[in-house]
Amino acid sequence: MTHKQVRLGMPGVRGQDEPAFDSLRPPSPELVDDCVHCGFCLTTCPTYALWGEEMDSPRGRIHLMKTGLEGAPLSDTMVGHFDACLGCMACVTSCPSGVQYDRLIEATRAQVERRHDRTPKDRALRSAIFALFPYPRRLRILRGPLRLTQRLGADRLLRRSGLLERLSPQLATMQSLAPQLGKAEPTPERTPAVGERRAVVGMLTGCVQREFFPGVNAATARVLAAEGCDVIAPRSQGCCGALSTHTGREEEGRAFARALIDTFTAAGVDHVVVNSAGCGSSMKEYVHLLADDPDYAQRAADFSARVRDFAEIIAELGPVAPRHPVEAVAAYHDACHLAHAQGIRSQPRELLRAVPGLEVREIPDSEICCGSAGVYNVLNPEPARELGDRKAANILSTGAELLVTANPGCLMQVATSLERSGRRIRLAHTALVLDASIRGVPLETI
Amino acid sequence: MATHPGHPSVPDRSDGMMHGLDPAAEDRAQTAPAGAPSRGGTVADVLAELRGTLPDEALLTDPARLATYECDGLAAYRVTPGLVVLASTPEHVAATVRACARHAVPFVARGSGTGLSGGALPHAEGVLVVTSRLRTLHEVSAADQRAVVDPGVINLQVTKMATPEGYYFAPDPSSQQICSIGGNVAENSGGAHCLKYGFTTNHVLSLDIVTPDGDQVTLGTRAPDAPGYDLVGAFVGSEGTLGVATRATVRLVRLPQEVRTVLAGFAGTDEAGAATSAIIAAGIVPAAIEIMDALAIEAAEAAVSCGYPAGAGAVLVVELDGARHEVADEYAAVERICRQEGAFEFRMATDAAERAAIWKGRKSAFAAVGRISPDYIVQDGVVPRTALPEVLRQMTRISAEQGVRVANVFHAGDGNLHPLVLFDGSKAGETERAEAVSGMILDLCIEHGGSITGEHGVGSDKAKYMPRMFTDDDLDTMQLVRCAFDPHGIANPGKIYPTPRLCGERSGRRQGAHPLQEAGLGEVF
């Protein structure tokens, strides 16, 4: 479809009177019709929890999609409510009618990205994010100066000055989210199984995970090896495309997906293991993302079927490596893309509870998102901050001294929120805890 | 509650209006007499008046946003409201209703929008007052066995807050995880456990309301009983026609010492129904007795994998609660009765997770039916418990004759049926056939001495059935009560009554005056 228009730097839709969606993969009317408007999704929706209004609830957004399909234009208002969705998929969990909101919002976002003109400022921010995050090499370049400012304490100075906040709240958020960086720790391309080999697994090293949390990747490889896996981490692998796909940049996401499928097909592995919840969920969705691509549809389906979350594969294989005690009181935080999008709740809890000395506590309102949601906290700093503060309060109420979760985004968001509350507790990825237990080393040394 | 002295106010016969007891309300009444609204006002007038008073973000006028409020849990009826007000304080509610009263513009109150009778269906030329942002839990007091909550507080939230104190809020509609207390009050909501514990009306001590004139008054007291008319009783279940609740003081119930939930599989609903009658006849009042038939089980399994007995034509869920010894005795009796009546499987939940799984199947049944049918009507009717087997047989006959599938989920203990009439709206004629079957089921209920609604309310959906159950005189008498609260007929008009009356208007269908008037016992306000 071609659109004639003059851009005057104003936000809006190309052709104000056109219906919200064109014919290229609009949200499916059949899936929209599955919603019976019962409202069971409302209380688990983070934006409904914040604002208590229908149009910022899953049921309300589906209603907006419906009006769009019936011919209503893609107004700024409508786009605002779609943009406000965190994509946490808590509604998918709570829906008794099995509405596939994940598919609906993804299709809607792709239409929004293609057909809605964002403000120049918003466009610039999005371009910057997507020119940076999906590229580990570019992130690596950022590591040096970031680490330097952190070591000099310049980052705290910058934060206190409020300079960035005045310039752009989004930039300020990005800066505040950056974790304390340790030294780089590349994952070996091949880690042989310890003892009997039970599986050959590929390992996604990720972008943010690889550059900002290299210790997590190293621990993941060690634990997998200790549990009898040959671990292959191809150096040539790129981004999985989760951030792009979940933000409606479909074509970009597809290109990343095809490249990753090629890489891991060449590696010849039984499973592809992912230690980042958002990446894992998007890789399991390649089957939908590439369904219309004749060359890749089947390969994507095969690939998605082989993707496993880190905790999922270990539970599936059955843990065999002996555990040493880790004396701590921990709270386990469900990453939305693990619990809601992949349905993985019991496996990480069981693995953690099997660690001698480790007490695992539940966090109240655990189904509500922490506000990280991919790049949501960068694009929508205010609601993200509010959700982060609620999450921090709930975490602190458990009295835990250690927070365990399985997603780099959650780790950064929760760390920033806890810091804002003035309280600090230690944070660790599930893999770090298991690695410490298997190796018998104190958690602090990792 | 400084502005609300804890006394009920009563209608003042001299002008047929209710007065708030707070001095501010009296002042307002003088400057802008609500009894003399400017006729012919519009939503635009109300909006103009509210612009300066309420925050901008509380007033929704954008068509896309308004459209998301066009229906509640009954999506078959849709009306886009003229204006939506997202109230954050009782004063926002009062200011809105006052403006509506002044301009004679209808208003409709809405909580979480989960109602199943279209009670919160908006008015196209009216204002929708949404209370979902009024969600502060003000007080949970174990010593007083009560909680004080805003109307937008979620039902289950009250129980969650009271549980650490050893208490809970007893009314438990299937939508308890999302329905609001304000909505429960408006609809007099029940749930699986109202067999033993009663409906919402048995659990409300006092209400702050905004009357249809815009006055803020308190009904009832926090004490267990108050002299005078039971205005709280009149308000609970009035479906938004007597005003808007802005705060509720509700009763909390002590958590039982022991709870046992059992699941029994039967060949069909006849056997399950017979077991129900036998349990009650044995003098046992379980906290809940629920029956689901094969279709409902299929839907629930598809949705939440609740693990009900394979091959069951009906399951009976019985929950026993109370003192440990009592529950143990009752449990033994229930097991004996179920086996006698042909239960091929009888099991008890051994932990909280198993109990939750049993209830999850039951409570998600309505929405889960969406998995086995594109469209469906949730019906709600009541029959005397003893008539259950006969009514179920008739229902099966109607279903077969009309070629319309009907799934059944019901609160068997109190004869409250929830037939789910399945259809595909995209196929010609199916919607009409389903509606016809739905109506026939209600006729069945009435024929057997029952009622057209057990707990979902009349709302928009069942107003047309009211004359099948009540005489014109009955309906007019009910509307006299409404007139006492809402002389201008602006509070949720079009709901409950098939033929709305303006106060002061004589019945169109009846010749002569109301019998009470003729007898000199009453007069039209």
Coordinates of N, CA and C in Angstrom, one line a residue, chain B residues 155 169-177 179 184 189-192 200 363 455:
Chain B
N155 N -13.2 -7.5 45.2 CA -13.7 -8.4 46.2 C -12.7 -9.3 46.9
F169 N -13.9 -12.2 53.5 CA -15.2 -11.6 53.1 C -16.0 -12.7 52.4
A170 N -17.1 -13.1 52.9 CA -17.8 -14.3 52.4 C -18.4 -14.3 51.0
P171 N -19.1 -13.2 50.6 CA -19.6 -13.3 49.2 C -18.5 -13.5 48.2
D172 N -18.6 -14.6 47.4 CA -17.5 -14.9 46.5 C -18.0 -15.2 45.1
P173 N -18.5 -14.2 44.3 CA -18.8 -14.5 42.9 C -17.7 -15.1 42.2
S174 N -18.0 -15.8 41.1 CA -16.9 -16.4 40.3 C -15.9 -15.4 39.8
S175 N -16.3 -14.2 39.7 CA -15.4 -13.1 39.2 C -14.7 -12.4 40.3
Q176 N -14.6 -13.0 41.5 CA -14.2 -12.3 42.7 C -12.7 -11.8 42.5
Q177 N -12.0 -12.3 41.6 CA -10.6 -11.8 41.5 C -10.6 -10.4 40.8
C179 N -14.1 -8.5 40.3 CA -15.3 -7.7 40.5 C -15.1 -6.8 41.7
N184 N -20.7 -5.4 43.6 CA -21.3 -6.4 44.5 C -22.5 -5.8 45.2
S189 N -24.5 -9.3 44.9 CA -23.8 -10.5 44.3 C -23.8 -11.7 45.3
G190 N -23.9 -12.8 44.7 CA -23.7 -14.0 45.5 C -22.5 -14.8 45.0
G191 N -22.5 -16.1 45.3 CA -21.4 -16.9 44.8 C -21.6 -18.3 45.3
A192 N -20.6 -19.1 45.1 CA -20.8 -20.5 45.4 C -21.1 -20.7 46.9
T200 N -24.5 -10.7 49.3 CA -23.8 -9.4 49.7 C -24.6 -8.7 50.8
K363 N -14.8 -22.0 38.8 CA -15.0 -20.6 38.7 C -14.6 -20.0 37.3
E455 N -28.6 -14.3 40.9 CA -27.5 -13.4 41.4 C -26.9 -12.4 40.4

